[in-house]
Amino acid sequence: MKPPPFSYHDPRTVADAVALLGRLDNAKLLAGGQSLMPMLNFRFVQPDHIIDLNRVEGLSYIREANGALEIGAMTRQRDLEFSDVVRARLPIMHEALLQVGHRQTRNRGTIGGSLCHLDPAAELVSLATGYDATVTVAGPSGERQIPFAQFPVAYMTPAIEPNEILVGVRFPQWAPRHGYAFVEFSRRHGDFAITSAAALIEADAGGKITRASVTIGGMGTAPSRARELEQALTGQAPSAQLFRDACESCRKLEAIDDIHAPASYRQHLAAVLSRRALEKAHARLTGADAAQARPH
Ligand SMILES: Cc1cc2nc3c(=O)[nH]c(=O)nc-3n(C[C@H](O)[C@H](O)[C@H](O)COP(=O)(O)OP(=O)(O)OC[C@H]3O[C@@H](n4cnc5c(N)ncnc54)[C@H](O)[C@@H]3O)c2cc1C
């Protein structure tokens, strides 16, 4: 399949890209093209204009600022995968990225493209949900911030106006010592997950959980936080029994039926994967994973 005909635009600044969006009817932004090109080739979208963001200055960066990691929208998934600062400050992102498509798709795919495409099973969308990230969008009257909880407005539809561009995303960091894990189930490695679980935990000196974030992806129109589970964990001493019992509440989360799996199977996966993610996160928090990996 070939894409339908379109005019190509190649702006160099965010202001020029925003101006083009305001001036041109039926325009689409191109980032890494890893979702847009298949959609063009399948004729799911038929824009008259493509505005390429690849040569727009200042949209590719990873930097620490005010207790957060700020990432430019055009930062490639590969650059995040190989970033030392991401591994040190946001280690769950490294683990999640290894499950995003393939090396070839990560070479081109960007974080901004993934967040705007907003697939309910996308790993980076789950992480933005779990971290209460904030996205920055630029439009004709300047920039505005959107808390990620308000970013998905419908299935694969972000809260961006037609004349706005996502320029960056901010992930508030967790304590330097925290537990994390991203686990998912997909039919083949590199496929979108049928269901995924992203877990983050912090504990006090006595080992009790002081903070927990668990996000389930692939269940509904967007990844969602397992709030009942998070509450059940907070203030408790971690144990296999606690994780097993508390994760059962994930069976009550709303889920879709589709060609890949019925809702009941996704709900079962949500309970199993959240438990596995929490066990892994806890082992990392206590250092038990390193002890297991050491030769005897
Ligand atoms: C074989 C294959 C397997 C894949 N597997 C996975 C997977 O397991 N998990 C996963 O998460 N993804 C997967 N993907 C998708 C991949 O991660 C894409 O990189 C991502 O979904 C889109 O990012 P992109 O930069 O390529 O965006 P594009 O494809 O260029 O754009 C995607 C959409 O976002 C819009 N957009 C892009 N950037 C901006 C911006 N800055 N502001 C506003 N709108 C913008 C575009 O207009 C378009 O509508 C897979 C892709 C392929 C081809």
Short mmCIF file of C-alpha atoms and ligand atoms in Angstrom, two decimals:
data_model
loop_
_atom_site.label_atom_id
_atom_site.label_comp_id
_atom_site.label_asym_id
_atom_site.label_seq_id
_atom_site.Cartn_x
_atom_site.Cartn_y
_atom_site.Cartn_z
CA MET A 1 0.00 0.00 0.00
CA LYS A 2 1.12 3.54 -0.67
CA PRO A 3 0.01 6.63 1.27
CA PRO A 4 -2.55 8.95 -0.32
CA PRO A 5 -1.10 12.11 -1.93
CA PHE A 6 -0.29 15.02 0.40
CA SER A 7 1.75 18.23 0.45
CA TYR A 8 4.90 18.05 2.57
CA HIS A 9 6.02 20.86 4.90
CA ASP A 10 9.37 21.02 6.66
CA PRO A 11 9.38 23.78 9.34
CA ARG A 12 12.47 24.54 11.49
CA THR A 13 10.81 26.13 14.53
CA VAL A 14 7.86 25.32 16.79
CA ALA A 15 6.35 28.72 15.93
CA ASP A 16 6.49 27.93 12.20
CA ALA A 17 4.97 24.48 12.75
CA VAL A 18 2.14 25.98 14.83
CA ALA A 19 1.58 28.65 12.15
CA LEU A 20 1.33 25.95 9.47
CA LEU A 21 -1.18 24.02 11.60
CA GLY A 22 -3.28 27.17 11.89
CA ARG A 23 -3.11 27.96 8.18
CA LEU A 24 -3.54 24.54 6.57
CA ASP A 25 -6.73 22.49 6.56
CA ASN A 26 -6.60 18.75 7.24
CA ALA A 27 -2.92 18.66 8.28
CA LYS A 28 -1.12 15.93 10.27
CA LEU A 29 2.13 16.14 12.21
CA LEU A 30 4.85 13.60 11.43
CA ALA A 31 7.23 12.55 14.23
CA GLY A 32 8.88 9.10 13.95
CA GLY A 33 6.23 7.88 11.51
CA GLN A 34 6.03 4.46 13.15
CA SER A 35 2.28 4.76 13.69
CA LEU A 36 1.41 7.50 11.21
CA MET A 37 2.94 5.82 8.15
CA PRO A 38 1.01 2.55 8.61
CA MET A 39 -2.16 4.59 9.16
CA LEU A 40 -1.49 6.52 5.93
CA ASN A 41 -0.71 3.35 4.02
CA PHE A 42 -3.92 1.71 5.25
CA ARG A 43 -5.75 4.96 4.39
CA PHE A 44 -7.06 5.20 7.97
CA VAL A 45 -6.03 8.85 7.78
CA GLN A 46 -5.96 10.92 4.57
CA PRO A 47 -4.42 14.31 5.34
CA ASP A 48 -3.92 16.93 2.65
CA HIS A 49 -0.76 18.16 4.40
CA ILE A 50 2.03 16.52 6.40
CA ILE A 51 4.01 18.80 8.72
CA ASP A 52 7.31 17.11 9.50
CA LEU A 53 8.66 17.81 13.01
CA ASN A 54 12.00 16.09 12.42
CA ARG A 55 13.95 19.27 11.68
CA VAL A 56 12.22 21.47 14.24
CA GLU A 57 14.87 22.73 16.66
CA GLY A 58 14.80 22.20 20.41
CA LEU A 59 12.41 19.26 20.68
CA SER A 60 14.94 16.54 21.48
CA TYR A 61 16.39 16.61 25.02
CA ILE A 62 16.54 14.68 28.30
CA ARG A 63 17.29 16.86 31.32
CA GLU A 64 16.88 16.90 35.08
CA ALA A 65 15.09 19.94 36.50
CA ASN A 66 13.46 20.58 39.88
CA GLY A 67 13.17 16.94 40.92
CA ALA A 68 11.81 15.84 37.56
CA LEU A 69 13.03 14.45 34.28
CA GLU A 70 12.01 16.62 31.35
CA ILE A 71 11.95 15.01 27.93
CA GLY A 72 11.46 16.72 24.57
CA ALA A 73 8.63 15.43 22.38
CA MET A 74 10.95 14.45 19.51
CA THR A 75 13.35 12.47 21.71
CA ARG A 76 13.72 9.06 20.06
CA GLN A 77 12.75 5.99 22.04
CA ARG A 78 16.23 4.66 21.31
CA ASP A 79 17.87 7.72 22.92
CA LEU A 80 15.76 7.15 26.02
CA GLU A 81 16.65 3.44 26.03
CA PHE A 82 20.37 4.23 25.99
CA SER A 83 20.27 7.27 28.29
CA ASP A 84 22.28 6.97 31.53
CA VAL A 85 20.11 9.56 33.24
CA VAL A 86 16.94 7.63 32.35
CA ARG A 87 18.47 4.41 33.71
CA ALA A 88 19.47 6.16 36.92
CA ARG A 89 16.40 8.32 37.55
CA LEU A 90 13.57 6.55 35.72
CA PRO A 91 14.74 2.94 35.54
CA ILE A 92 11.23 1.63 34.83
CA MET A 93 11.32 3.53 31.53
CA HIS A 94 14.34 1.55 30.40
CA GLU A 95 12.56 -1.71 31.26
CA ALA A 96 9.36 -0.57 29.52
CA LEU A 97 11.16 0.62 26.37
CA LEU A 98 12.69 -2.79 25.79
CA GLN A 99 9.09 -3.98 25.31
CA VAL A 100 8.12 -1.18 22.87
CA GLY A 101 8.08 -2.62 19.36
CA HIS A 102 11.50 -3.48 17.98
CA ARG A 103 14.94 -1.87 17.83
CA GLN A 104 14.08 -0.64 14.32
CA THR A 105 10.84 1.06 15.44
CA ARG A 106 12.56 2.56 18.51
CA ASN A 107 15.28 4.07 16.28
CA ARG A 108 12.65 6.38 14.76
CA GLY A 109 9.72 6.37 17.18
CA THR A 110 9.53 9.34 19.57
CA ILE A 111 8.09 9.76 23.04
CA GLY A 112 5.82 12.57 21.81
CA GLY A 113 4.47 10.45 18.97
CA SER A 114 3.71 7.60 21.33
CA LEU A 115 1.91 9.86 23.82
CA CYS A 116 -0.12 11.59 21.08
CA HIS A 117 -0.97 8.35 19.29
CA LEU A 118 -2.25 7.28 22.73
CA ASP A 119 -2.65 3.58 22.17
CA PRO A 120 -4.22 2.18 25.40
CA ALA A 121 -1.53 -0.52 25.50
CA ALA A 122 1.45 1.78 24.81
CA GLU A 123 4.13 1.39 27.45
CA LEU A 124 5.11 5.09 27.51
CA VAL A 125 1.46 6.10 27.93
CA SER A 126 1.22 3.78 30.95
CA LEU A 127 4.36 5.33 32.46
CA ALA A 128 3.05 8.87 31.99
CA THR A 129 -0.14 7.75 33.77
CA GLY A 130 1.74 6.06 36.60
CA TYR A 131 4.05 9.02 37.19
CA ASP A 132 1.31 11.68 36.99
CA ALA A 133 3.40 13.25 34.25
CA THR A 134 2.64 16.69 32.83
CA VAL A 135 2.74 17.41 29.12
CA THR A 136 3.52 20.80 27.60
CA VAL A 137 1.80 21.79 24.38
CA ALA A 138 2.49 24.84 22.23
CA GLY A 139 -0.19 26.72 20.31
CA PRO A 140 -0.79 30.14 18.78
CA SER A 141 -1.03 31.83 22.20
CA GLY A 142 2.02 30.15 23.74
CA GLU A 143 2.50 27.06 25.89
CA ARG A 144 0.16 25.35 28.34
CA GLN A 145 0.57 22.39 30.69
CA ILE A 146 -1.81 19.44 30.85
CA PRO A 147 -1.71 16.90 33.72
CA PHE A 148 -1.50 13.50 32.08
CA ALA A 149 -4.64 12.29 33.87
CA GLN A 150 -6.54 14.81 31.70
CA PHE A 151 -4.65 14.04 28.49
CA PRO A 152 -6.74 11.13 27.12
CA VAL A 153 -10.21 12.45 26.27
CA ALA A 154 -11.42 9.41 24.29
CA TYR A 155 -10.01 6.32 22.61
CA MET A 156 -6.66 7.35 21.06
CA THR A 157 -7.64 11.02 21.32
CA PRO A 158 -5.39 13.40 23.26
CA ALA A 159 -6.52 16.72 24.75
CA ILE A 160 -4.61 18.71 22.11
CA GLU A 161 -6.29 21.32 19.94
CA PRO A 162 -5.87 20.92 16.15
CA ASN A 163 -3.46 23.89 16.11
CA GLU A 164 -1.28 22.66 19.00
CA ILE A 165 1.90 20.57 19.18
CA LEU A 166 3.14 18.52 22.08
CA VAL A 167 6.61 19.89 22.87
CA GLY A 168 7.65 18.06 26.04
CA VAL A 169 6.74 15.88 28.99
CA ARG A 170 7.78 16.09 32.64
CA PHE A 171 8.11 13.01 34.85
CA PRO A 172 8.40 13.84 38.60
CA GLN A 173 11.11 11.60 40.04
CA TRP A 174 10.49 9.09 42.81
CA ALA A 175 12.89 8.70 45.76
CA PRO A 176 16.36 7.61 44.62
CA ARG A 177 15.66 4.31 46.36
CA HIS A 178 12.35 2.97 45.04
CA GLY A 179 11.06 -0.29 43.65
CA TYR A 180 9.86 -0.50 40.06
CA ALA A 181 8.81 -3.04 37.45
CA PHE A 182 7.08 -3.06 34.08
CA VAL A 183 5.61 -6.42 33.03
CA GLU A 184 3.31 -7.21 30.15
CA PHE A 185 1.72 -10.05 28.25
CA SER A 186 1.71 -9.97 24.46
CA ARG A 187 1.31 -12.72 21.89
CA ARG A 188 4.79 -12.12 20.42
CA HIS A 189 7.70 -10.00 21.61
CA GLY A 190 7.35 -6.54 20.07
CA ASP A 191 3.56 -6.71 19.72
CA PHE A 192 1.41 -4.29 21.65
CA ALA A 193 0.58 -5.77 25.05
CA ILE A 194 -2.81 -7.37 25.62
CA THR A 195 -2.45 -6.18 29.21
CA SER A 196 0.45 -4.62 31.14
CA ALA A 197 1.25 -3.58 34.70
CA ALA A 198 3.63 -0.80 35.79
CA ALA A 199 4.46 -0.72 39.50
CA LEU A 200 6.35 1.84 41.61
CA ILE A 201 6.75 1.59 45.39
CA GLU A 202 8.55 3.44 48.16
CA ALA A 203 8.98 2.21 51.75
CA ASP A 204 9.99 3.66 55.11
CA ALA A 205 12.99 2.56 57.18
CA GLY A 206 10.92 -0.22 58.74
CA GLY A 207 10.00 -1.58 55.31
CA LYS A 208 6.33 -0.47 55.26
CA ILE A 209 5.05 0.80 51.93
CA THR A 210 4.63 4.57 52.04
CA ARG A 211 3.69 5.17 48.42
CA ALA A 212 2.48 2.96 45.57
CA SER A 213 1.54 3.53 41.95
CA VAL A 214 0.17 0.69 39.86
CA THR A 215 -1.00 1.31 36.28
CA ILE A 216 -2.78 -1.26 34.17
CA GLY A 217 -2.52 -0.83 30.39
CA GLY A 218 -4.46 -2.38 27.53
CA MET A 219 -7.72 -2.78 29.44
CA GLY A 220 -9.86 0.18 28.36
CA THR A 221 -9.68 3.35 26.30
CA ALA A 222 -6.52 4.44 28.17
CA PRO A 223 -4.23 2.97 30.84
CA SER A 224 -5.72 3.40 34.31
CA ARG A 225 -4.42 3.51 37.86
CA ALA A 226 -5.42 0.60 40.11
CA ARG A 227 -6.48 2.96 42.93
CA GLU A 228 -8.03 0.31 45.18
CA LEU A 229 -4.83 -1.72 44.99
CA GLU A 230 -2.65 1.33 45.66
CA GLN A 231 -4.68 2.14 48.78
CA ALA A 232 -4.57 -1.46 50.00
CA LEU A 233 -0.75 -1.43 49.80
CA THR A 234 -0.07 1.92 51.44
CA GLY A 235 0.93 1.62 55.11
CA GLN A 236 1.32 -2.16 54.89
CA ALA A 237 4.36 -4.39 55.34
CA PRO A 238 5.01 -6.04 51.97
CA SER A 239 4.53 -9.80 51.73
CA ALA A 240 3.62 -12.33 49.07
CA GLN A 241 0.21 -12.73 50.74
CA LEU A 242 -0.44 -8.96 50.75
CA PHE A 243 0.39 -8.67 47.06
CA ARG A 244 -1.70 -11.74 46.17
CA ASP A 245 -4.77 -10.55 48.10
CA ALA A 246 -4.55 -6.87 47.16
CA CYS A 247 -4.08 -7.52 43.43
CA GLU A 248 -7.39 -9.39 43.27
CA SER A 249 -9.13 -5.98 43.12
CA CYS A 250 -7.72 -5.59 39.59
CA ARG A 251 -10.25 -8.19 38.42
CA LYS A 252 -12.91 -5.50 38.92
CA LEU A 253 -11.29 -2.98 36.56
CA GLU A 254 -13.25 -2.24 33.41
CA ALA A 255 -11.92 -4.04 30.36
CA ILE A 256 -12.71 -4.28 26.66
CA ASP A 257 -13.50 -7.38 24.59
CA ASP A 258 -11.77 -7.49 21.24
CA ILE A 259 -10.33 -9.85 18.65
CA HIS A 260 -7.25 -10.45 20.86
CA ALA A 261 -8.88 -11.33 24.19
CA PRO A 262 -12.17 -11.20 26.09
CA ALA A 263 -12.56 -8.73 28.97
CA SER A 264 -12.47 -11.54 31.56
CA TYR A 265 -9.03 -12.63 30.33
CA ARG A 266 -7.69 -9.07 30.52
CA GLN A 267 -9.03 -8.79 34.09
CA HIS A 268 -7.31 -12.05 35.00
CA LEU A 269 -4.07 -10.75 33.47
CA ALA A 270 -4.43 -7.48 35.40
CA ALA A 271 -4.49 -9.38 38.71
CA VAL A 272 -1.60 -11.68 37.76
CA LEU A 273 0.64 -9.05 36.14
CA SER A 274 0.15 -6.48 38.91
CA ARG A 275 1.20 -9.11 41.46
CA ARG A 276 4.28 -10.03 39.41
CA ALA A 277 5.19 -6.36 38.94
CA LEU A 278 4.87 -5.67 42.68
CA GLU A 279 6.94 -8.71 43.63
CA LYS A 280 9.66 -7.61 41.23
CA ALA A 281 9.47 -4.00 42.41
CA HIS A 282 9.74 -5.11 46.03
CA ALA A 283 12.74 -7.36 45.30
CA ARG A 284 14.46 -4.39 43.67
CA LEU A 285 13.60 -2.10 46.58
CA THR A 286 15.13 -4.46 49.13
CA GLY A 287 18.03 -5.57 46.94
CA ALA A 288 16.78 -9.16 46.97
CA ASP A 289 16.96 -9.29 43.18
CA ALA A 290 20.70 -8.50 43.25
CA ALA A 291 21.28 -11.08 45.99
CA GLN A 292 19.53 -13.73 43.87
CA ALA A 293 21.61 -12.80 40.84
CA ARG A 294 24.95 -13.14 42.76
CA PRO A 295 26.82 -16.42 42.26
CA HIS A 296 26.97 -18.58 45.43
C1 LIG B 1 5.92 -3.12 14.15
C2 LIG B 1 5.59 -2.08 15.20
C3 LIG B 1 5.44 -2.48 16.52
C4 LIG B 1 5.12 -1.54 17.50
N1 LIG B 1 4.98 -1.98 18.78
C5 LIG B 1 4.71 -1.06 19.75
C6 LIG B 1 4.60 -1.46 21.11
O1 LIG B 1 4.75 -2.63 21.48
N2 LIG B 1 4.32 -0.49 22.02
C7 LIG B 1 4.17 0.83 21.68
O2 LIG B 1 3.91 1.67 22.53
N3 LIG B 1 4.27 1.22 20.40
C8 LIG B 1 4.54 0.32 19.43
N4 LIG B 1 4.64 0.74 18.13
C9 LIG B 1 4.40 2.17 17.81
C10 LIG B 1 5.66 3.00 18.04
O3 LIG B 1 6.00 3.03 19.41
C11 LIG B 1 5.51 4.44 17.57
O4 LIG B 1 6.77 4.99 17.64
C12 LIG B 1 4.60 5.38 18.34
O5 LIG B 1 3.32 4.89 18.52
C13 LIG B 1 4.40 6.68 17.56
O6 LIG B 1 5.54 7.46 17.64
P1 LIG B 1 6.13 8.15 16.36
O7 LIG B 1 7.17 9.09 16.82
O8 LIG B 1 6.51 7.15 15.35
O9 LIG B 1 4.86 9.04 15.87
P2 LIG B 1 4.14 9.18 14.45
O10 LIG B 1 3.80 7.85 13.93
O11 LIG B 1 4.92 10.08 13.57
O12 LIG B 1 2.83 9.96 14.93
C14 LIG B 1 1.82 9.30 15.66
C15 LIG B 1 0.64 10.26 15.89
O13 LIG B 1 1.00 11.28 16.83
C16 LIG B 1 0.89 12.59 16.23
N5 LIG B 1 2.05 13.34 16.74
C17 LIG B 1 3.34 12.93 16.70
N6 LIG B 1 4.12 13.81 17.35
C18 LIG B 1 3.31 14.80 17.79
C19 LIG B 1 3.53 16.00 18.54
N7 LIG B 1 4.76 16.35 18.96
N8 LIG B 1 2.46 16.79 18.83
C20 LIG B 1 1.21 16.43 18.43
N9 LIG B 1 0.94 15.30 17.72
C21 LIG B 1 1.98 14.50 17.40
C22 LIG B 1 0.95 12.34 14.73
O14 LIG B 1 0.30 13.35 14.01
C23 LIG B 1 0.21 11.01 14.63
O15 LIG B 1 -1.17 11.21 14.69
C24 LIG B 1 4.95 -0.17 17.13
C25 LIG B 1 5.12 0.24 15.80
C26 LIG B 1 5.42 -0.70 14.83
C27 LIG B 1 5.60 -0.24 13.42
#
